[in-house]
Amino acid sequence: MENVIFYFSGTGNSLQVATDIAEKLEECEVVNLAKFPVETEINAKRIGIVFPVYFWGIPNIIRRFLSEIKLAGTPYIFAVATCGNVAGSSLIQVNDLLKIKNQKLYSGFIIKMPENYIIYYDADSKEKQQKRFHDEKEKLSHISQIVISKKEIPFEKSKYVIDTLFGKIVNHAVVRKFPSKDIHFTINDKCTSCGKCEKVCSVSNITIKNNKPTWNHHCEFCLGCLQNCPVNAIDYGDKTQKRTRYINPNV
Ligand SMILES: Cc1cc2nc3c(=O)[nH]c(=O)nc-3n(C[C@H](O)[C@H](O)[C@H](O)COP(=O)(O)O)c2cc1C
């Protein structure tokens, strides 16, 4: 395999970035890392990791993936963190995990995409979303040139100091509790038992029982189930009832 980009994505932003970069590279596979058998040795010249920022750092699944993957030789590894606004220490964390495997991050980028953390924020306006998609396209040519020429460059840092400095601590403190936070998902009577939530959950954390979704407490908290529900039947406690859902329209 010449090039492979592994992605994790709840609402499609990271999938869009992964697919767009892959189009610019020749012979590039795009692989959902949640479905990848980590015991398989990865033999590629360039490896990309694209993921959403969660609480100033990386999702649990990225930590697990980078700790478990088996890499042949020393490929050119790059990462892209997609975020709403602050990327914290996510790329530093990726590099730290690679160092344990005697590998390194040759380049790392931050791309601001539409916000999907509906528990705190409403979806961005359509205008803001379009602006973000436009800026993503512009940044992509820069990223792909660096990746194609396998340039080693200092990876991008968040423009704020506080999230970079405290990113690891905040991220670790919050995301480690995510697997069981799914107890707060609720279903209202609009649920049609269509099973979409079960299908979109990349970590197979949802089972339909008695025609209703149940969450099995190994949640990554990507919010894909809530955001993708076609009838807005899923909520998180009392936080999301009045908020507009977001799914990336380009994937
Ligand atoms: C659990 C969770 C935590 C998040 N934390 C942050 C954050 O710390 N900083 C930020 O800028 N965006 C944060 N976001 C927003 C996402 O990183 C951003 O919208 C991302 O592009 C979503 O990618 P996806 O569509 O591939 O899932 C968070 C989203 C979720 C679901």
Tab-separated table of C-alpha atoms and ligand atoms in Angstrom:
chain	number	residue	atom	x	y	z
A	1	MET	CA	0.000	0.000	0.000
A	2	GLU	CA	1.400	3.374	-1.023
A	3	ASN	CA	-0.651	5.666	1.226
A	4	VAL	CA	-3.333	5.135	3.838
A	5	ILE	CA	-5.399	7.604	5.807
A	6	PHE	CA	-7.091	6.343	8.980
A	7	TYR	CA	-9.964	8.429	10.240
A	8	PHE	CA	-12.400	8.550	13.112
A	9	SER	CA	-15.499	10.691	12.685
A	10	GLY	CA	-18.798	11.207	14.472
A	11	THR	CA	-20.515	13.732	12.212
A	12	GLY	CA	-18.442	13.575	9.042
A	13	ASN	CA	-15.974	16.487	9.350
A	14	SER	CA	-12.910	14.288	9.798
A	15	LEU	CA	-14.169	11.913	7.109
A	16	GLN	CA	-14.457	14.854	4.706
A	17	VAL	CA	-10.895	15.970	5.454
A	18	ALA	CA	-9.551	12.413	5.110
A	19	THR	CA	-11.315	11.915	1.761
A	20	ASP	CA	-10.235	15.303	0.418
A	21	ILE	CA	-6.569	14.677	1.252
A	22	ALA	CA	-6.768	11.163	-0.216
A	23	GLU	CA	-8.021	12.613	-3.508
A	24	LYS	CA	-4.873	14.703	-3.766
A	25	LEU	CA	-2.537	11.790	-3.102
A	26	GLU	CA	-2.137	8.985	-5.574
A	27	GLU	CA	-3.150	5.475	-4.538
A	28	CYS	CA	-4.555	6.318	-1.157
A	29	GLU	CA	-6.883	4.166	0.878
A	30	VAL	CA	-9.225	5.802	3.392
A	31	VAL	CA	-9.914	3.511	6.340
A	32	ASN	CA	-12.303	3.896	9.282
A	33	LEU	CA	-9.903	3.166	12.131
A	34	ALA	CA	-12.748	2.002	14.378
A	35	LYS	CA	-13.186	-0.992	12.066
A	36	PHE	CA	-9.509	-1.709	11.444
A	37	PRO	CA	-8.099	-4.940	12.919
A	38	VAL	CA	-5.150	-3.497	14.830
A	39	GLU	CA	-3.233	-6.776	14.782
A	40	THR	CA	-2.696	-6.262	11.014
A	41	GLU	CA	0.727	-4.823	10.244
A	42	ILE	CA	0.460	-1.574	8.299
A	43	ASN	CA	2.930	-1.364	5.469
A	44	ALA	CA	2.612	2.019	3.783
A	45	LYS	CA	4.866	4.882	2.734
A	46	ARG	CA	2.606	7.586	4.075
A	47	ILE	CA	0.140	7.173	6.948
A	48	GLY	CA	-2.388	9.845	7.893
A	49	ILE	CA	-4.502	10.002	11.050
A	50	VAL	CA	-7.522	12.314	10.923
A	51	PHE	CA	-9.723	12.772	13.979
A	52	PRO	CA	-11.898	15.264	15.889
A	53	VAL	CA	-10.552	17.128	18.916
A	54	TYR	CA	-12.316	16.115	22.134
A	55	PHE	CA	-11.838	18.318	25.176
A	56	TRP	CA	-8.537	19.852	24.109
A	57	GLY	CA	-7.073	16.553	23.084
A	58	ILE	CA	-7.619	13.205	21.420
A	59	PRO	CA	-10.605	10.819	21.580
A	60	ASN	CA	-10.063	7.591	23.545
A	61	ILE	CA	-10.186	5.563	20.343
A	62	ILE	CA	-7.210	7.489	18.907
A	63	ARG	CA	-5.199	6.785	22.052
A	64	ARG	CA	-6.021	3.072	21.795
A	65	PHE	CA	-5.380	2.919	18.059
A	66	LEU	CA	-1.968	4.572	18.301
A	67	SER	CA	-0.986	2.364	21.218
A	68	GLU	CA	-2.004	-0.844	19.477
A	69	ILE	CA	-1.131	-0.447	15.778
A	70	LYS	CA	1.744	-2.327	14.252
A	71	LEU	CA	3.801	-0.379	11.748
A	72	ALA	CA	6.299	-1.790	9.269
A	73	GLY	CA	9.479	0.321	9.065
A	74	THR	CA	9.359	4.073	9.577
A	75	PRO	CA	6.615	5.519	7.404
A	76	TYR	CA	5.950	9.232	6.920
A	77	ILE	CA	3.187	9.883	9.476
A	78	PHE	CA	0.996	12.977	9.430
A	79	ALA	CA	-2.095	13.903	11.433
A	80	VAL	CA	-4.977	16.306	11.056
A	81	ALA	CA	-7.055	17.380	14.053
A	82	THR	CA	-10.438	18.821	13.118
A	83	CYS	CA	-12.007	21.082	15.716
A	84	GLY	CA	-14.592	23.755	16.364
A	85	ASN	CA	-12.143	26.260	17.724
A	86	VAL	CA	-9.391	25.021	20.054
A	87	ALA	CA	-7.221	22.021	19.292
A	88	GLY	CA	-5.414	21.961	22.653
A	89	SER	CA	-2.657	19.412	22.899
A	90	SER	CA	-4.099	16.885	20.434
A	91	LEU	CA	-1.162	16.784	18.020
A	92	ILE	CA	1.322	16.744	20.901
A	93	GLN	CA	-0.522	13.704	22.286
A	94	VAL	CA	-0.363	11.968	18.895
A	95	ASN	CA	3.373	12.575	18.691
A	96	ASP	CA	3.919	11.367	22.286
A	97	LEU	CA	2.123	8.097	21.513
A	98	LEU	CA	4.105	7.618	18.309
A	99	LYS	CA	7.385	8.208	20.161
A	100	ILE	CA	6.619	5.212	22.380
A	101	LYS	CA	6.627	3.144	19.177
A	102	ASN	CA	9.885	4.740	17.983
A	103	GLN	CA	7.903	6.599	15.342
A	104	LYS	CA	7.163	10.299	14.967
A	105	LEU	CA	4.746	12.816	13.599
A	106	TYR	CA	6.419	14.380	10.558
A	107	SER	CA	3.684	16.955	10.087
A	108	GLY	CA	0.471	17.811	11.913
A	109	PHE	CA	-2.323	20.209	11.029
A	110	ILE	CA	-5.374	21.759	12.652
A	111	ILE	CA	-8.484	22.397	10.572
A	112	LYS	CA	-11.425	24.308	11.968
A	113	MET	CA	-14.666	22.694	10.889
A	114	PRO	CA	-18.266	23.231	11.979
A	115	GLU	CA	-18.860	22.713	15.692
A	116	ASN	CA	-20.650	19.464	16.621
A	117	TYR	CA	-20.573	19.535	20.437
A	118	ILE	CA	-24.339	20.011	20.708
A	119	ILE	CA	-24.250	19.474	24.486
A	120	TYR	CA	-22.662	22.930	24.870
A	121	TYR	CA	-23.384	24.677	21.575
A	122	ASP	CA	-26.027	25.028	18.915
A	123	ALA	CA	-24.929	24.116	15.384
A	124	ASP	CA	-23.029	26.870	13.552
A	125	SER	CA	-25.047	28.973	11.124
A	126	LYS	CA	-25.137	27.713	7.513
A	127	GLU	CA	-22.978	30.735	6.510
A	128	LYS	CA	-20.322	29.878	9.084
A	129	GLN	CA	-20.389	26.224	8.001
A	130	GLN	CA	-19.877	27.226	4.345
A	131	LYS	CA	-16.987	29.504	5.330
A	132	ARG	CA	-15.340	26.638	7.203
A	133	PHE	CA	-15.763	24.280	4.211
A	134	HIS	CA	-14.279	26.924	1.932
A	135	ASP	CA	-11.273	27.467	4.233
A	136	GLU	CA	-10.803	23.692	4.520
A	137	LYS	CA	-10.458	23.409	0.725
A	138	GLU	CA	-7.869	26.204	0.713
A	139	LYS	CA	-5.800	24.646	3.471
A	140	LEU	CA	-5.908	21.270	1.805
A	141	SER	CA	-3.569	22.149	-1.039
A	142	HIS	CA	-0.963	23.287	1.512
A	143	ILE	CA	-1.357	20.054	3.490
A	144	SER	CA	-1.220	17.787	0.468
A	145	GLN	CA	1.921	19.468	-0.899
A	146	ILE	CA	3.691	18.854	2.405
A	147	VAL	CA	2.493	15.266	2.604
A	148	ILE	CA	3.303	14.468	-1.037
A	149	SER	CA	6.863	15.784	-0.631
A	150	LYS	CA	7.130	14.074	2.795
A	151	LYS	CA	8.314	17.295	4.391
A	152	GLU	CA	9.118	17.323	8.072
A	153	ILE	CA	7.726	20.486	9.640
A	154	PRO	CA	6.899	21.538	13.206
A	155	PHE	CA	3.306	20.485	13.765
A	156	GLU	CA	0.723	23.213	14.216
A	157	LYS	CA	-0.086	24.433	17.708
A	158	SER	CA	-3.319	25.871	19.008
A	159	LYS	CA	-3.151	29.660	18.886
A	160	TYR	CA	-4.113	29.837	22.565
A	161	VAL	CA	-1.657	29.027	25.321
A	162	ILE	CA	-4.032	27.752	27.986
A	163	ASP	CA	-5.448	24.802	26.020
A	164	THR	CA	-1.990	23.798	24.784
A	165	LEU	CA	-0.564	23.868	28.322
A	166	PHE	CA	-3.478	22.181	30.080
A	167	GLY	CA	-4.798	20.155	27.144
A	168	LYS	CA	-3.455	16.797	28.272
A	169	ILE	CA	-4.760	17.167	31.825
A	170	VAL	CA	-8.218	18.382	30.804
A	171	ASN	CA	-8.510	15.816	28.017
A	172	HIS	CA	-7.514	12.912	30.205
A	173	ALA	CA	-9.773	13.973	33.070
A	174	VAL	CA	-12.844	14.286	30.844
A	175	VAL	CA	-12.582	11.685	28.079
A	176	ARG	CA	-11.760	8.771	30.354
A	177	LYS	CA	-15.311	9.055	31.698
A	178	PHE	CA	-16.885	8.943	28.230
A	179	PRO	CA	-17.511	5.181	27.887
A	180	SER	CA	-20.283	5.221	30.488
A	181	LYS	CA	-21.589	8.747	29.826
A	182	ASP	CA	-24.018	7.151	27.388
A	183	ILE	CA	-26.369	6.499	30.339
A	184	HIS	CA	-27.614	10.070	29.814
A	185	PHE	CA	-28.876	9.543	26.256
A	186	THR	CA	-32.658	9.585	26.176
A	187	ILE	CA	-35.203	8.579	23.526
A	188	ASN	CA	-38.508	10.362	23.058
A	189	ASP	CA	-41.685	8.993	21.502
A	190	LYS	CA	-40.736	10.244	18.014
A	191	CYS	CA	-38.429	7.208	17.720
A	192	THR	CA	-39.524	5.077	14.732
A	193	SER	CA	-37.106	2.200	15.510
A	194	CYS	CA	-35.412	2.799	12.144
A	195	GLY	CA	-32.068	1.548	13.499
A	196	LYS	CA	-29.990	4.374	11.991
A	197	CYS	CA	-28.330	5.114	15.350
A	198	GLU	CA	-27.193	1.501	15.570
A	199	LYS	CA	-25.816	1.627	12.003
A	200	VAL	CA	-23.927	4.905	12.340
A	201	CYS	CA	-22.243	4.038	15.645
A	202	SER	CA	-18.661	3.289	14.532
A	203	VAL	CA	-17.862	1.441	17.733
A	204	SER	CA	-21.025	-0.711	17.738
A	205	ASN	CA	-22.102	0.658	21.089
A	206	ILE	CA	-25.826	0.654	20.256
A	207	THR	CA	-28.187	-2.294	20.099
A	208	ILE	CA	-31.859	-2.094	19.245
A	209	LYS	CA	-33.770	-3.887	21.977
A	210	ASN	CA	-37.564	-3.937	22.154
A	211	ASN	CA	-37.540	-1.568	19.166
A	212	LYS	CA	-35.524	1.068	21.010
A	213	PRO	CA	-31.810	1.868	21.047
A	214	THR	CA	-29.826	0.857	24.106
A	215	TRP	CA	-26.277	2.047	24.734
A	216	ASN	CA	-23.717	-0.486	25.904
A	217	HIS	CA	-21.253	1.710	27.817
A	218	HIS	CA	-18.273	1.670	25.524
A	219	CYS	CA	-19.212	4.997	24.028
A	220	GLU	CA	-16.664	7.278	22.322
A	221	PHE	CA	-19.068	10.196	22.740
A	222	CYS	CA	-18.873	11.201	19.079
A	223	LEU	CA	-22.600	12.091	19.231
A	224	GLY	CA	-23.158	10.497	15.821
A	225	CYS	CA	-26.299	8.723	17.104
A	226	LEU	CA	-27.920	11.898	18.384
A	227	GLN	CA	-26.905	14.036	15.409
A	228	ASN	CA	-27.908	11.486	12.762
A	229	CYS	CA	-31.332	10.568	14.126
A	230	PRO	CA	-33.749	11.441	11.283
A	231	VAL	CA	-36.563	12.434	13.667
A	232	ASN	CA	-34.530	14.045	16.498
A	233	ALA	CA	-35.656	11.320	18.900
A	234	ILE	CA	-32.328	11.147	20.759
A	235	ASP	CA	-31.291	13.743	23.307
A	236	TYR	CA	-28.650	14.082	25.972
A	237	GLY	CA	-30.333	14.721	29.317
A	238	ASP	CA	-32.116	18.060	29.105
A	239	LYS	CA	-29.291	19.764	27.212
A	240	THR	CA	-30.087	19.234	23.552
A	241	GLN	CA	-33.872	19.386	23.016
A	242	LYS	CA	-33.828	22.916	21.630
A	243	ARG	CA	-30.581	22.664	19.683
A	244	THR	CA	-30.115	22.292	15.934
A	245	ARG	CA	-28.481	19.056	14.807
A	246	TYR	CA	-25.346	19.023	12.659
A	247	ILE	CA	-24.145	16.466	10.119
A	248	ASN	CA	-21.471	17.297	7.566
A	249	PRO	CA	-23.411	17.656	4.284
A	250	ASN	CA	-20.419	16.822	2.054
A	251	VAL	CA	-19.969	13.161	2.952
B	1	LIG	C1	-17.041	15.096	22.856
B	1	LIG	C2	-16.622	16.263	22.017
B	1	LIG	C3	-15.679	17.143	22.504
B	1	LIG	C4	-15.256	18.228	21.721
B	1	LIG	N1	-14.256	19.038	22.189
B	1	LIG	C5	-13.773	20.038	21.396
B	1	LIG	C6	-12.672	20.847	21.842
B	1	LIG	O1	-12.095	20.667	22.900
B	1	LIG	N2	-12.259	21.848	21.028
B	1	LIG	C7	-12.850	22.100	19.805
B	1	LIG	O2	-12.438	23.036	19.125
B	1	LIG	N3	-13.872	21.328	19.353
B	1	LIG	C8	-14.336	20.300	20.104
B	1	LIG	N4	-15.358	19.494	19.644
B	1	LIG	C9	-15.890	19.733	18.276
B	1	LIG	C10	-15.289	18.762	17.259
B	1	LIG	O3	-13.910	18.533	17.499
B	1	LIG	C11	-15.420	19.259	15.809
B	1	LIG	O4	-16.695	19.717	15.501
B	1	LIG	C12	-14.995	18.153	14.856
B	1	LIG	O5	-14.724	18.707	13.593
B	1	LIG	C13	-16.023	17.029	14.709
B	1	LIG	O6	-15.517	16.064	13.816
B	1	LIG	P1	-16.348	14.837	13.247
B	1	LIG	O7	-17.500	15.438	12.440
B	1	LIG	O8	-15.394	14.129	12.364
B	1	LIG	O9	-16.837	14.031	14.389
B	1	LIG	C14	-15.820	18.437	20.424
B	1	LIG	C15	-16.796	17.550	19.949
B	1	LIG	C16	-17.201	16.472	20.740
B	1	LIG	C17	-18.245	15.524	20.204
